[in-house]
Amino acid sequence: MSYAVKNLSQGDRELIAFRIGDQEFCVNIMSVREIRGWTPATTMPHSPGYMKGVINLRGAVLPIIDLSARLGMKPAEPSVRHVIIVAQVRRKVVGLLVDAVSDILTVTDDNIQPTPEISSDTERQFARGVLAIEKRMICLVELEALFPDTESEAA
Amino acid sequence: MDMNEIKEIFFQECEEQLAELESGLMKMNDGDRDPETINAVFRAVHSIKGGAGAFGLDDLVAFAHVFETTLDCVRSNKLEPTQDVLKVMLKSADVLADLTNAARDGGSVDESRSRGLVKELEALANGELLSPSAAAEAQASKPAAKAAPALSPAVEAPKTADDSGFQPIPFSFDDFGGEDEAGSGLPVYEITFKPRSDLYSKGNDATLLLRDLSRLGEMSSYCNMDDLPGLDDLDAEAAYLSWNITLMTDKGEDAIRTVFEFAEWDCDLTVEAVEAESAASSNDELPMIPVPFDLSILDEGAAELPAHQPTSDAATAVAAAETASNVTQMAAAAARVEKRESAAAAAASAAAAQNNAAAGAGQTIRVDLDRVDRLINLVGELVINQAMLSQSVIENDTTGTSSINMGLEELQQLTREIQDSVMAIRAQPVKPVFQRMSRIVREIADMTGKTIRLITEGENTEVDKTVIDKLAEPLTHMIRNAVDHGIETPEKRAAAGKNTEGTVRLTAKHRSGRILIELADDGAGINREKVRQKAIDNDLIPADTNLSDEEIDNLIFLPGFSTADKISDISGRGVGMDVVKRSIQALGGRINITSKPGQGSVFTMSLPLTLAVLDGMVVTVAGQTLVVPLTAIVETLQPEAAAIHSFGANHRLISIRNSFCPLVDVGRILNFRATQANPVEGVALLVESEGGGQRALMVDAIQGQRQVVIKSLEANYTHVPGIAAATILGDGRVALILDVDAVVGASRGQALKPEMSLAAVG
């Protein structure tokens, strides 16, 4: 992948773009550890609806978040074609269930437009901006906002 | 390696030395007068002093020096290690430990305490000495082992030779004539023992005979190798060696003959009683020095039998050094060697003596715990992968006896062995924790004016490092309690007709895959009336409750309970037995108390050997696979419709042997299903919870019993109520480990509160 080895100039950042339904999102590539296929997860009791359960990631217990449900959309019905993005959020590693990974983008900060004003809070809370690329609209998701740091909150 | 790293290593070594010091002193306290023990104690203080000097830790050096001086008096038999002396020494060891900690962590030490001990130590060193000149001698005197390196540069000098590098050899005229005269009139026997080849071909072993003989008394032996042919002529199965033995014993000639009972037809044996003086003089006439012969070295392997080796000064000296089983003997041996102006031999003996000391400690390496953890994780992975592989091979292979199957079986065996060995790396003896307890007993006994004897047993019992680390705190608290509340004052003990010295017994042993730690005191036992009253006063139990003795004893584990009338300095620091119980339970353990009024109490803790694996019952609940810790399960049963009774609107009871036990549907409690399952279709696990009550946990089916590797849920997720941890099954899927106590608690109405940290938004 030529994108990955390209030297980034100041202000450039690389993003991984993925699809949920007919919408496109992206996250900073620096927080992505690996991308893997869907495997059935073990249900966790008393977990919120978007919590798909936990899977075994080479010996570690990895919680899987249905990103579609987390973003307030229709819960996913995972199949073998679904993809798990393993991402590091602060000190924890989580899996994000998405439909498919579509692209690796190199953008500058200038390419990122502020989130348009919309009424719903949910979207605004996670969105750190939108990108316009070749007539596509890609929403930049802030992972930290998906998982508030409960430990520092408690402290 | 920078200075700090070197310093860190020094402090780690200090810890070992301090442990050695304390265990040595404890041994001496129990009456051990083995010079090797005393030497080990001395060495420990000496090494700490040496290292501390190198780092300029003056306080430590100063104290260690005084301590060392007093120890040296003990070592050179100028000071009798009585109980009183040892008491001071044990306290000094504590202070030395404090000083070491202070030097490392920058804390401070109770100066008055160390000053007081310095005075006591000095008084001991001076008081018992014969004359001022003897004091100077004691100051300078080191055994031959220390002095020898000065004579031979070939041997590494000990860390701290005195300033000039010269250390006089203790030269006692009592020792000069050899130990024979010192034997104070014990009969002396001259024994010649010449085995014939038959002796060896019948499976007898001269070393064993000699060792048995050495147990009868003080023995010196000389191996006659004159008949030994050159290597070319040597017949490996023939017998060439004979021994001249001088034995000082009061057991009589018969005892000596008994040793050779089974060998007497296969050897030439003479036993002769001789006068002490003539024995000594005959010694002198021997062509070589009679070398005291320590037979324990022969255990190392026949290949190293010194007797079979060509004679050389060095070999003889090795034997001499190994023999140095007491200071006088060592000095005598050295003196005799000296007489023969064989400095090299003395040097070799010193080296051998030091090697001997090192070998006794066992070879160890220090490894970062993280590395071990990583290894354990990887092996856990390996086990899971191997299980997955086996499963898919079994599914795909129908021939049954293919080489793949055989290889797989071997792999299985290997992985299991690797797992066991890796787990063993983390396993450590409980000794360090037990040793720490002896200090606590001493301190509290001092504070309360009681005399307490701590007896430890099974301190080599091994258990996972994490368990050991977490054991120290509850154990400390329990020991404090035992000494402060459990054991009565000497006056009271005397009045009750007991030994005024109280005994606390700390035992560790393995039992059915767990470690059992028992803390027993011979104190007054639990005052049940008082405990009961206290519980009523504190609203812990209703006033009219009818409790069995056992139940009353267990009241002390309730939060907010303290039997002390007043809060003393020692206990009552806001930590109760409930905290002890909780920390034991956090380790997956249980604690019990049994008490007999007037005779004492016994606390029994049962702990898992490791926190990394757990024996579990794999069950299915509402399509989910769960693991229930085996330790919680009392029995399993298939409920019959007639045994199920509805109780009110939502509760059901199951009758088991005429008692009624609440039924808890695990699937319902964990929210896996909306309605309660039909108990008749499932299996009931009878569990014992921390509250002591029994519950029947309903699951759908039992899959089997398995040892599972415990995985943290909190690492990437969050604590889930009702779930203790997770594990990975053979098919690679995650299974949850049930938190039995939480589930039972939930059935009592304490809802499992979902703490959804991930749901905190919106």
Short mmCIF file of C-alpha atoms in Angstrom, two decimals, chain A residues 40-51 53-65 70 91-94 122 125-126 144-151 153, chain B residues 377 381 384 388 624-625 668-672 711-718 720-721 723 726-729 732-736 752-762:
data_model
loop_
_atom_site.label_atom_id
_atom_site.label_comp_id
_atom_site.label_asym_id
_atom_site.label_seq_id
_atom_site.Cartn_x
_atom_site.Cartn_y
_atom_site.Cartn_z
CA PRO A 40 -19.02 -15.03 17.20
CA ALA A 41 -18.77 -13.17 20.47
CA THR A 42 -19.68 -14.30 23.95
CA THR A 43 -22.61 -12.32 25.27
CA MET A 44 -21.96 -10.25 28.38
CA PRO A 45 -24.71 -10.08 30.96
CA HIS A 46 -26.14 -6.66 31.80
CA SER A 47 -24.41 -5.06 28.87
CA PRO A 48 -25.78 -2.17 26.82
CA GLY A 49 -27.38 -3.00 23.47
CA TYR A 50 -24.40 -2.00 21.34
CA MET A 51 -22.12 -4.33 23.30
CA GLY A 53 -19.92 -9.37 23.71
CA VAL A 54 -16.29 -10.44 23.99
CA ILE A 55 -14.00 -12.44 21.75
CA ASN A 56 -10.58 -14.01 22.19
CA LEU A 57 -7.83 -11.95 20.62
CA ARG A 58 -4.74 -14.11 21.02
CA GLY A 59 -5.41 -14.68 24.67
CA ALA A 60 -6.82 -11.30 25.57
CA VAL A 61 -10.50 -10.74 26.14
CA LEU A 62 -11.61 -8.17 23.59
CA PRO A 63 -14.97 -6.41 23.93
CA ILE A 64 -16.77 -5.88 20.63
CA ILE A 65 -18.81 -2.74 20.06
CA ARG A 70 -23.28 2.87 19.23
CA ARG A 91 -5.18 1.95 27.84
CA LYS A 92 -7.86 -0.40 26.59
CA VAL A 93 -8.17 -2.32 23.39
CA VAL A 94 -11.63 -2.66 21.86
CA THR A 122 -25.43 11.73 19.32
CA GLN A 125 -20.79 14.03 20.12
CA PHE A 126 -18.70 11.52 18.18
CA GLU A 144 -12.24 8.71 22.89
CA ALA A 145 -15.73 10.16 22.80
CA LEU A 146 -17.19 6.69 22.27
CA PHE A 147 -15.57 5.43 25.42
CA PRO A 148 -15.40 8.03 28.13
CA ASP A 149 -12.51 7.49 30.50
CA THR A 150 -14.44 6.19 33.45
CA GLU A 151 -11.40 5.78 35.61
CA GLU A 153 -13.95 10.44 35.83
CA ASN B 377 0.29 -15.84 28.88
CA GLU B 381 -2.24 -19.40 24.36
CA ILE B 384 -5.68 -23.15 23.84
CA MET B 388 -8.19 -26.12 19.03
CA GLN B 624 -24.10 -19.50 26.84
CA THR B 625 -21.12 -21.39 28.15
CA ARG B 668 -32.38 -15.20 34.84
CA ILE B 669 -29.99 -13.50 37.26
CA LEU B 670 -27.52 -12.74 34.48
CA ASN B 671 -30.36 -11.49 32.30
CA PHE B 672 -29.75 -14.11 29.64
CA LYS B 711 -8.29 -13.91 31.84
CA SER B 712 -9.06 -10.45 33.05
CA LEU B 713 -12.23 -8.79 31.83
CA GLU B 714 -11.24 -5.48 33.34
CA ALA B 715 -8.15 -5.14 31.17
CA ASN B 716 -10.15 -4.11 28.11
CA TYR B 717 -13.68 -3.97 29.36
CA THR B 718 -15.02 -3.34 32.78
CA VAL B 720 -19.29 -7.10 35.19
CA PRO B 721 -21.46 -7.89 38.18
CA ILE B 723 -18.91 -12.40 36.52
CA ALA B 726 -13.22 -14.78 31.66
CA THR B 727 -11.43 -17.71 30.15
CA ILE B 728 -10.86 -19.09 26.68
CA LEU B 729 -12.19 -22.51 25.85
CA GLY B 732 -11.16 -20.40 21.02
CA ARG B 733 -14.30 -18.76 22.32
CA VAL B 734 -14.46 -16.73 25.46
CA ALA B 735 -16.38 -18.19 28.37
CA LEU B 736 -17.31 -16.24 31.46
CA LEU B 752 -26.52 -7.03 40.23
CA LYS B 753 -26.03 -3.42 39.36
CA PRO B 754 -24.82 -3.00 35.83
CA GLU B 755 -21.92 -0.58 36.03
CA MET B 756 -21.93 0.32 32.41
CA SER B 757 -18.92 2.46 31.95
CA LEU B 758 -19.22 2.08 28.22
CA ALA B 759 -22.80 3.27 28.33
CA ALA B 760 -22.07 6.45 30.18
CA VAL B 761 -22.76 8.62 27.18
CA GLY B 762 -26.11 10.14 26.25
#
